[in-house]
CSV table of C-alpha atoms in Angstrom, one decimal:
chain,number,residue,atom,x,y,z
A,226,MET,CA,58.0,33.1,-20.4
A,227,SER,CA,55.9,30.9,-22.5
A,228,ASN,CA,53.8,29.8,-19.6
A,229,LYS,CA,52.8,33.2,-18.7
A,230,LEU,CA,49.3,32.9,-20.0
A,231,GLU,CA,48.9,29.5,-18.2
A,232,GLY,CA,50.2,30.9,-15.0
A,233,PHE,CA,48.0,34.0,-15.2
A,234,VAL,CA,44.9,32.0,-15.8
A,235,ARG,CA,45.8,29.7,-12.9
A,236,ASP,CA,46.4,32.6,-10.5
A,237,ASN,CA,43.3,34.5,-11.5
A,238,LYS,CA,40.9,31.7,-12.2
A,239,ARG,CA,38.4,33.0,-9.7
A,240,GLU,CA,38.1,36.3,-11.5
A,241,PHE,CA,37.2,34.5,-14.7
A,242,GLU,CA,34.2,33.0,-13.1
A,243,VAL,CA,32.0,35.8,-12.2
A,244,LYS,CA,29.0,35.1,-14.4
A,245,VAL,CA,26.2,33.2,-12.7
A,246,PRO,CA,23.3,31.3,-14.2
A,247,SER,CA,19.9,32.9,-13.8
A,248,ASP,CA,17.9,32.3,-10.7
A,249,ALA,CA,15.1,30.7,-12.6
A,250,LEU,CA,17.3,27.8,-13.7
A,251,TRP,CA,16.9,25.7,-10.6
A,252,SER,CA,13.1,25.8,-10.8
A,253,LYS,CA,13.3,24.6,-14.4
A,254,ILE,CA,15.5,21.7,-13.4
A,255,GLU,CA,13.2,20.9,-10.5
A,256,ALA,CA,10.2,20.9,-12.7
A,257,GLU,CA,11.9,18.6,-15.1
A,258,LEU,CA,13.0,16.3,-12.3
A,259,ASP,CA,9.3,16.2,-11.1
A,260,LYS,CA,8.1,15.4,-14.6
A,261,LYS,CA,10.7,12.9,-15.4
A,262,LYS,CA,10.5,10.4,-12.6
A,263,PRO,CA,6.9,9.1,-12.9
A,264,VAL,CA,6.7,9.5,-16.6
A,265,LYS,CA,9.9,7.6,-17.3
A,266,LYS,CA,8.7,4.5,-15.5
A,267,THR,CA,5.4,4.2,-17.2
A,268,PHE,CA,6.8,5.1,-20.5
A,269,GLY,CA,9.5,2.4,-20.1
A,270,MET,CA,6.8,-0.1,-19.3
A,271,TYR,CA,4.7,0.9,-22.2
A,272,GLN,CA,7.7,0.8,-24.5
A,273,TRP,CA,8.6,-2.7,-23.4
A,274,MET,CA,5.1,-3.8,-24.0
A,275,SER,CA,5.0,-2.4,-27.5
A,276,ILE,CA,8.3,-4.0,-28.3
A,277,ALA,CA,7.0,-7.3,-27.1
A,278,ALA,CA,3.8,-6.9,-29.1
A,279,MET,CA,5.9,-6.0,-32.2
A,280,LEU,CA,8.0,-9.1,-31.7
A,281,LEU,CA,5.0,-11.3,-31.3
A,282,LEU,CA,3.5,-9.9,-34.4
A,283,THR,CA,6.6,-10.4,-36.4
A,284,VAL,CA,7.1,-14.0,-35.2
A,285,GLY,CA,3.4,-14.6,-35.9
A,286,VAL,CA,3.5,-13.3,-39.4
A,287,TYR,CA,6.7,-15.2,-40.1
A,288,PHE,CA,5.4,-18.6,-38.9
A,289,GLY,CA,2.0,-17.9,-40.5
A,290,TYR,CA,3.7,-17.4,-43.8
A,291,GLN,CA,5.9,-20.5,-43.4
A,292,TYR,CA,2.8,-22.5,-42.5
A,293,GLN,CA,1.0,-21.3,-45.5
A,294,LYS,CA,4.0,-22.1,-47.7
A,295,THR,CA,4.1,-25.7,-46.6
A,296,ASN,CA,0.3,-25.9,-46.9
A,297,ALA,CA,0.2,-24.8,-50.5
A,298,GLU,CA,-0.5,-28.2,-52.2
A,299,ILE,CA,1.2,-29.1,-55.3
A,300,LEU,CA,-1.3,-30.2,-57.9
A,301,VAL,CA,-0.7,-32.3,-61.0
A,302,ALA,CA,-1.8,-29.3,-63.0
A,303,ASP,CA,1.3,-27.5,-61.7
A,304,ILE,CA,3.6,-30.1,-63.3
A,305,ASN,CA,1.8,-30.4,-66.5
A,306,PRO,CA,-1.4,-28.5,-67.5
A,307,GLY,CA,-2.4,-31.3,-69.9
A,308,MET,CA,-2.2,-33.8,-67.0
A,309,GLY,CA,-4.4,-31.5,-64.9
A,310,LYS,CA,-7.1,-31.5,-67.6
A,311,LYS,CA,-6.9,-35.2,-67.9
A,312,GLU,CA,-7.3,-35.6,-64.1
A,313,VAL,CA,-10.4,-33.4,-64.1
A,314,ARG,CA,-11.9,-35.4,-67.0
A,315,PHE,CA,-11.2,-38.7,-65.5
A,316,THR,CA,-12.4,-37.9,-62.0
A,317,SER,CA,-15.7,-36.4,-63.4
A,318,LEU,CA,-16.3,-39.5,-65.5
A,319,ILE,CA,-15.6,-41.7,-62.5
A,320,GLU,CA,-18.0,-39.7,-60.4
A,321,GLU,CA,-20.7,-39.9,-63.1
A,322,LYS,CA,-20.4,-43.7,-63.4
A,323,ARG,CA,-20.3,-44.1,-59.7
A,324,ASP,CA,-23.6,-42.4,-59.5
A,325,SER,CA,-25.3,-44.6,-62.1
A,326,LEU,CA,-23.7,-47.6,-60.5
A,327,GLN,CA,-25.3,-46.7,-57.2
A,328,ILE,CA,-28.7,-46.5,-58.8
A,329,LEU,CA,-28.4,-49.7,-60.8
A,330,ALA,CA,-27.0,-51.7,-57.9
A,331,ALA,CA,-29.8,-50.7,-55.6
A,332,THR,CA,-31.3,-54.2,-56.1
A,333,ASP,CA,-28.1,-55.9,-55.2
A,334,PRO,CA,-26.4,-54.3,-52.2
A,335,ALA,CA,-23.9,-57.2,-51.7
A,336,LEU,CA,-22.5,-56.8,-55.1
A,337,TYR,CA,-22.4,-53.0,-54.8
A,338,LYS,CA,-20.5,-53.3,-51.6
A,339,GLN,CA,-17.9,-55.5,-53.3
A,340,PHE,CA,-17.5,-53.1,-56.1
A,341,ILE,CA,-17.1,-50.1,-53.7
A,342,THR,CA,-14.3,-51.8,-51.7
A,343,ASP,CA,-12.4,-52.6,-55.0
A,344,MET,CA,-12.7,-49.1,-56.0
A,345,GLY,CA,-11.7,-47.9,-52.5
A,346,LYS,CA,-8.4,-49.7,-52.8
A,347,LEU,CA,-7.5,-48.0,-56.0
A,348,ASP,CA,-8.6,-44.7,-54.7
A,349,ASN,CA,-6.4,-45.2,-51.6
A,350,ASP,CA,-3.5,-45.8,-54.0
A,351,TYR,CA,-4.4,-42.6,-55.7
A,352,GLN,CA,-4.4,-40.6,-52.5
A,353,GLU,CA,-1.0,-42.1,-51.6
A,354,LEU,CA,0.4,-41.0,-54.9
A,355,LYS,CA,-1.1,-37.5,-54.3
A,356,ARG,CA,0.8,-37.3,-51.0
A,357,GLN,CA,4.0,-38.5,-52.7
A,358,LEU,CA,3.7,-35.8,-55.2
A,359,GLN,CA,4.3,-33.1,-52.5
A,360,THR,CA,7.7,-34.5,-51.7
A,361,SER,CA,8.9,-36.6,-54.6
A,362,PRO,CA,11.8,-35.4,-56.5
A,363,ASN,CA,10.5,-36.9,-59.7
A,364,LYS,CA,7.1,-35.2,-59.9
A,365,SER,CA,6.3,-36.1,-63.5
A,366,LEU,CA,6.7,-39.8,-62.8
A,367,VAL,CA,4.3,-39.6,-59.9
A,368,GLY,CA,1.9,-37.6,-62.0
A,369,LYS,CA,2.0,-40.2,-64.7
A,370,ALA,CA,1.3,-42.9,-62.1
A,371,MET,CA,-1.7,-40.9,-60.9
A,372,MET,CA,-3.1,-40.7,-64.4
A,373,LYS,CA,-2.6,-44.4,-64.9
A,374,ASN,CA,-4.4,-45.0,-61.6
A,375,LEU,CA,-7.4,-42.9,-62.7
A,376,GLU,CA,-7.5,-44.7,-66.0
A,377,ILE,CA,-7.7,-48.1,-64.3
A,378,GLN,CA,-10.4,-46.7,-61.9
A,379,LEU,CA,-12.4,-45.6,-64.9
A,380,GLN,CA,-12.0,-49.0,-66.7
A,381,MET,CA,-12.9,-50.8,-63.6
A,382,ILE,CA,-16.0,-48.8,-62.9
A,383,SER,CA,-17.1,-49.2,-66.6
A,384,GLN,CA,-16.7,-53.0,-66.2
A,385,GLN,CA,-18.7,-52.9,-62.9
A,386,LEU,CA,-21.4,-51.0,-64.7
A,387,TYR,CA,-21.4,-53.6,-67.5
A,388,ILE,CA,-21.7,-56.5,-65.0
A,389,ILE,CA,-24.5,-54.8,-63.1
A,390,ASN,CA,-26.3,-54.3,-66.4
A,391,GLN,CA,-25.9,-57.9,-67.2
A,392,VAL,CA,-27.1,-59.0,-63.8
A,393,ASN,CA,-30.1,-56.8,-64.1
A,394,GLN,CA,-30.8,-58.0,-67.6
A,395,TYR,CA,-30.6,-61.6,-66.3
A,396,LYS,CA,-33.0,-60.9,-63.5
A,397,LYS,CA,-35.5,-59.3,-65.8
A,398,GLU,CA,-35.4,-62.3,-68.1
A,399,GLU,CA,-35.9,-64.6,-65.2
A,400,ASN,CA,-38.9,-62.6,-64.0
A,401,SER,CA,-40.5,-62.6,-67.3
A,402,ILE,CA,-40.4,-66.4,-67.7
B,212,MET,CA,37.7,27.1,-6.0
B,213,GLU,CA,39.8,23.9,-6.2
B,214,THR,CA,38.4,22.7,-2.8
B,215,VAL,CA,35.0,22.3,-4.5
B,216,TYR,CA,36.4,19.3,-6.4
B,217,ILE,CA,37.5,17.5,-3.3
B,218,ASP,CA,34.8,15.1,-2.5
B,219,LYS,CA,33.7,16.4,0.8
B,220,HIS,CA,30.2,16.2,-0.5
B,221,ALA,CA,30.0,12.5,-0.5
B,222,ASP,CA,27.1,12.5,2.0
B,223,LEU,CA,25.2,15.0,-0.2
B,224,VAL,CA,25.8,12.8,-3.2
B,225,ASN,CA,24.5,9.8,-1.4
B,226,GLU,CA,21.4,11.6,-0.4
B,227,CYS,CA,20.9,12.5,-4.0
B,228,ARG,CA,21.1,8.9,-4.8
B,229,ASN,CA,18.1,8.4,-2.6
B,230,GLY,CA,16.3,11.1,-4.5
B,231,SER,CA,16.4,13.8,-1.9
B,232,ARG,CA,15.3,17.1,-3.5
B,233,LYS,CA,17.0,19.1,-0.7
B,234,ALA,CA,20.4,17.4,-1.4
B,235,GLN,CA,20.0,17.9,-5.1
B,236,PHE,CA,19.4,21.6,-4.5
B,237,GLU,CA,22.5,21.8,-2.2
B,238,ILE,CA,24.6,20.1,-5.0
B,239,TYR,CA,23.2,22.5,-7.5
B,240,LYS,CA,24.1,25.5,-5.4
B,241,LEU,CA,27.6,24.2,-4.9
B,242,TYR,CA,28.4,23.5,-8.5
B,243,ALA,CA,26.1,25.7,-10.6
B,244,THR,CA,28.4,28.7,-11.0
B,245,ALA,CA,31.5,26.8,-11.7
B,246,MET,CA,29.8,24.5,-14.2
B,247,TYR,CA,28.0,27.5,-15.8
B,248,ASN,CA,31.4,29.1,-16.5
B,249,VAL,CA,32.8,25.9,-17.9
B,250,ALA,CA,29.9,25.7,-20.3
B,251,LEU,CA,30.0,29.4,-21.1
B,252,ARG,CA,33.7,29.3,-22.0
B,253,ILE,CA,33.0,26.5,-24.5
B,254,VAL,CA,29.7,27.5,-26.1
B,255,ASN,CA,30.3,31.2,-25.8
B,256,ASP,CA,26.6,32.0,-25.4
B,257,ASP,CA,24.7,32.8,-22.2
B,258,ALA,CA,21.4,31.1,-23.1
B,259,GLU,CA,23.1,28.0,-24.5
B,260,ALA,CA,25.3,27.7,-21.5
B,261,GLU,CA,22.1,27.7,-19.3
B,262,ASP,CA,20.6,25.0,-21.5
B,263,VAL,CA,23.7,23.0,-21.1
B,264,LEU,CA,23.7,23.4,-17.4
B,265,GLN,CA,20.0,22.4,-17.1
B,266,GLU,CA,20.6,19.3,-19.2
B,267,ALA,CA,23.8,18.4,-17.4
B,268,PHE,CA,22.2,18.6,-14.0
B,269,LEU,CA,19.2,16.6,-15.0
B,270,ASP,CA,21.4,14.0,-16.6
B,271,ALA,CA,23.6,13.8,-13.5
B,272,PHE,CA,20.7,13.4,-11.1
B,273,ASN,CA,19.0,10.9,-13.3
B,274,ARG,CA,22.1,8.9,-13.8
B,275,ILE,CA,23.5,9.3,-10.4
B,276,ALA,CA,23.4,5.5,-9.9
B,277,ASP,CA,26.1,5.3,-12.6
B,278,PHE,CA,28.4,7.5,-10.6
B,279,ARG,CA,31.0,5.4,-8.8
B,280,GLN,CA,33.4,6.9,-6.4
B,281,GLU,CA,36.3,6.4,-8.8
B,282,THR,CA,36.3,10.2,-9.3
B,283,THR,CA,34.9,13.1,-7.5
B,284,PHE,CA,31.4,14.1,-8.2
B,285,GLY,CA,32.6,17.5,-9.4
B,286,LEU,CA,34.9,16.0,-12.0
B,287,TRP,CA,32.1,13.6,-13.1
B,288,LEU,CA,29.7,16.5,-13.4
B,289,LYS,CA,32.2,18.6,-15.3
B,290,GLN,CA,32.7,15.8,-17.8
B,291,ILE,CA,28.9,15.8,-18.5
B,292,VAL,CA,28.9,19.6,-18.8
B,293,ILE,CA,31.8,19.5,-21.3
B,294,ASN,CA,30.3,16.7,-23.4
B,295,ARG,CA,27.0,18.5,-23.6
B,296,SER,CA,28.7,21.8,-24.4
B,297,ILE,CA,30.7,20.1,-27.2
B,298,ASN,CA,27.4,18.6,-28.6
B,299,TYR,CA,26.1,22.1,-28.8
B,300,LEU,CA,29.2,23.2,-30.7
B,301,ARG,CA,28.9,20.3,-33.1
B,302,LYS,CA,25.3,21.3,-33.8
B,303,ARG,CA,26.8,24.6,-34.9
B,304,LYS,CA,29.1,22.6,-37.1
B,305,MET,CA,32.4,23.4,-35.4
B,306,GLU,CA,35.2,22.3,-37.6
B,307,MET,CA,38.0,20.5,-36.0
B,308,VAL,CA,40.4,20.7,-38.9
B,309,SER,CA,43.0,18.0,-38.8
B,310,VAL,CA,46.4,19.4,-39.2
B,311,ASP,CA,48.4,16.3,-38.6
B,312,GLY,CA,52.0,16.6,-39.7
B,313,VAL,CA,51.7,20.2,-40.4
B,314,GLU,CA,53.6,22.7,-38.5
B,315,ILE,CA,54.1,20.5,-35.5
B,316,ALA,CA,57.7,21.3,-35.4
B,317,GLU,CA,59.2,24.4,-33.9
B,318,GLU,CA,56.3,26.7,-33.6
B,319,LEU,CA,57.5,29.7,-31.8
B,320,GLU,CA,55.8,29.9,-28.5
B,321,THR,CA,53.8,33.0,-28.2
B,322,ASP,CA,55.0,35.5,-25.6
B,323,PHE,CA,52.4,37.2,-23.6
B,324,GLU,CA,53.3,40.6,-22.3
B,325,GLU,CA,52.4,40.8,-18.7
B,326,THR,CA,50.5,44.0,-19.4
B,327,HIS,CA,48.2,42.2,-21.9
B,328,LEU,CA,47.0,39.8,-19.3
B,329,LYS,CA,43.9,41.4,-18.0
B,330,VAL,CA,41.0,39.2,-17.1
B,331,GLU,CA,38.4,41.1,-19.0
B,332,ALA,CA,40.6,41.5,-22.0
B,333,ILE,CA,41.3,37.7,-22.2
B,334,LYS,CA,37.6,37.0,-21.7
B,335,SER,CA,36.5,39.2,-24.6
B,336,ALA,CA,39.3,38.0,-26.8
B,337,MET,CA,38.3,34.4,-26.1
B,338,ALA,CA,34.8,35.1,-27.1
B,339,GLU,CA,36.1,36.2,-30.5
B,340,LEU,CA,38.1,33.0,-31.1
B,341,PRO,CA,36.7,30.5,-33.6
B,342,ASP,CA,34.8,27.6,-31.8
B,343,GLY,CA,37.6,25.1,-32.6
B,344,TYR,CA,40.3,27.2,-31.0
B,345,ARG,CA,38.2,28.3,-28.1
B,346,VAL,CA,37.2,24.8,-27.0
B,347,VAL,CA,40.8,23.5,-27.0
B,348,LEU,CA,42.1,26.6,-25.2
B,349,SER,CA,39.5,26.5,-22.6
B,350,LEU,CA,39.8,22.7,-21.9
B,351,TYR,CA,43.6,23.0,-21.6
B,352,LEU,CA,43.9,26.4,-19.9
B,353,PHE,CA,40.9,26.5,-17.7
B,354,GLU,CA,39.8,22.9,-17.1
B,355,GLY,CA,43.2,21.5,-16.7
B,356,TYR,CA,43.0,18.7,-19.2
B,357,ASP,CA,46.1,17.6,-21.0
B,358,HIS,CA,46.3,17.1,-24.7
B,359,GLU,CA,45.8,13.3,-24.5
B,360,GLU,CA,42.5,13.9,-22.6
B,361,ILE,CA,41.4,16.7,-25.0
B,362,ALA,CA,42.1,14.4,-28.0
B,363,HIS,CA,39.9,11.8,-26.4
B,364,ILE,CA,37.1,14.3,-25.6
B,365,LEU,CA,37.1,15.9,-29.0
B,366,LYS,CA,37.9,12.7,-30.9
B,367,ILE,CA,40.9,14.3,-32.6
B,368,THR,CA,44.6,13.3,-32.4
B,369,GLU,CA,46.9,14.6,-29.7
B,370,ASN,CA,48.9,16.5,-32.4
B,371,THR,CA,45.8,18.2,-33.6
B,372,SER,CA,45.0,19.2,-30.1
B,373,ARG,CA,48.6,20.6,-29.6
B,374,THR,CA,48.6,22.5,-32.8
B,375,GLN,CA,45.1,23.9,-32.2
B,376,TYR,CA,46.2,25.0,-28.8
B,377,MET,CA,49.3,26.8,-30.1
B,378,ARG,CA,47.3,28.5,-32.9
B,379,ALA,CA,44.6,29.5,-30.4
B,380,LYS,CA,47.2,31.1,-28.2
B,381,ARG,CA,48.8,33.0,-31.0
B,382,LYS,CA,45.4,34.2,-32.2
B,383,LEU,CA,44.5,35.2,-28.7
B,384,ASN,CA,47.6,37.2,-28.4
B,385,SER,CA,47.1,39.0,-31.7
B,386,LEU,CA,43.5,39.8,-30.6
B,387,LEU,CA,44.9,41.2,-27.4
B,388,VAL,CA,47.4,43.3,-29.3
B,389,THR,CA,44.9,44.6,-31.8
B,390,LYS,CA,42.5,45.5,-29.0
B,391,GLY,CA,45.4,47.6,-27.8
B,392,VAL,CA,45.1,46.4,-24.3
B,393,ALA,CA,47.4,48.4,-22.0
B,394,ARG,CA,49.2,50.0,-24.8
């Protein structure tokens, strides 16, 4: 009894399927099939290439950023602005005195060379400290050492200037006699 | 009609695999009407059923490499048609109301008077059913899926499928009665 509907449908299924799709449908499908085949391939290729380009760009930007980050130098001024000012003052004084030393020592190249190598050693130490500053956990200590180094450089160059002056004075006196 | 689903068209299918347009047309001629009616029963709209059919055939021909001989080509194609039809229904926001635990017990089976069973009457009554009822009814009654399969296709529970089916049948019967068929 309860399966009457099911049985009826089963027995008469054919009569339920009398509607047919329109004749134009196959030509639509055919047109799509013609369109799809070549397009799909090139589009896939294009898509892959754009994905690759995107990836490359992303990786590039990422590493570029990382590179920049590691390249950003830590300066003493970053640790302590006062120290930064001090550094600028010291280095400009040293530079100034070095110029005058060069002029005054023109008459005595051997002595000048000696002075320059002494200064060079100290300056190497300074550059080494500057490198340590990038990685050192105790940055203020390294900063202080850098200041100390500059101070010594300044004292040394002042002394060198003094000596050069003395030598020149002596030479002058000798000439006048 | 059942003979269509026996895979006597394996050669044609293989030619389709090689992209033969002639074989594709042969396949289309063989299955178009049956598949159109499958779609039509679900979406209940001539134009949408044609859209479904077009998409399904295109899909089948483009994905024919995926078709393994585990099932017949007809059943495989029907699955594509049904899935596409249901997508259309979902776009229409068909509600598959979950009725788990409700009324699953002794629902009185609906009796269909012999006289009510007229093909045209059933067809027009089915067209009036809500989408949710019609899809379950047509999958069970016409496409021969059981409730487990319907649950899988519609992503509902088996109980929901059973209840929907019973309600759909009852509604269909009352529609047939109010239409005054053969009275």
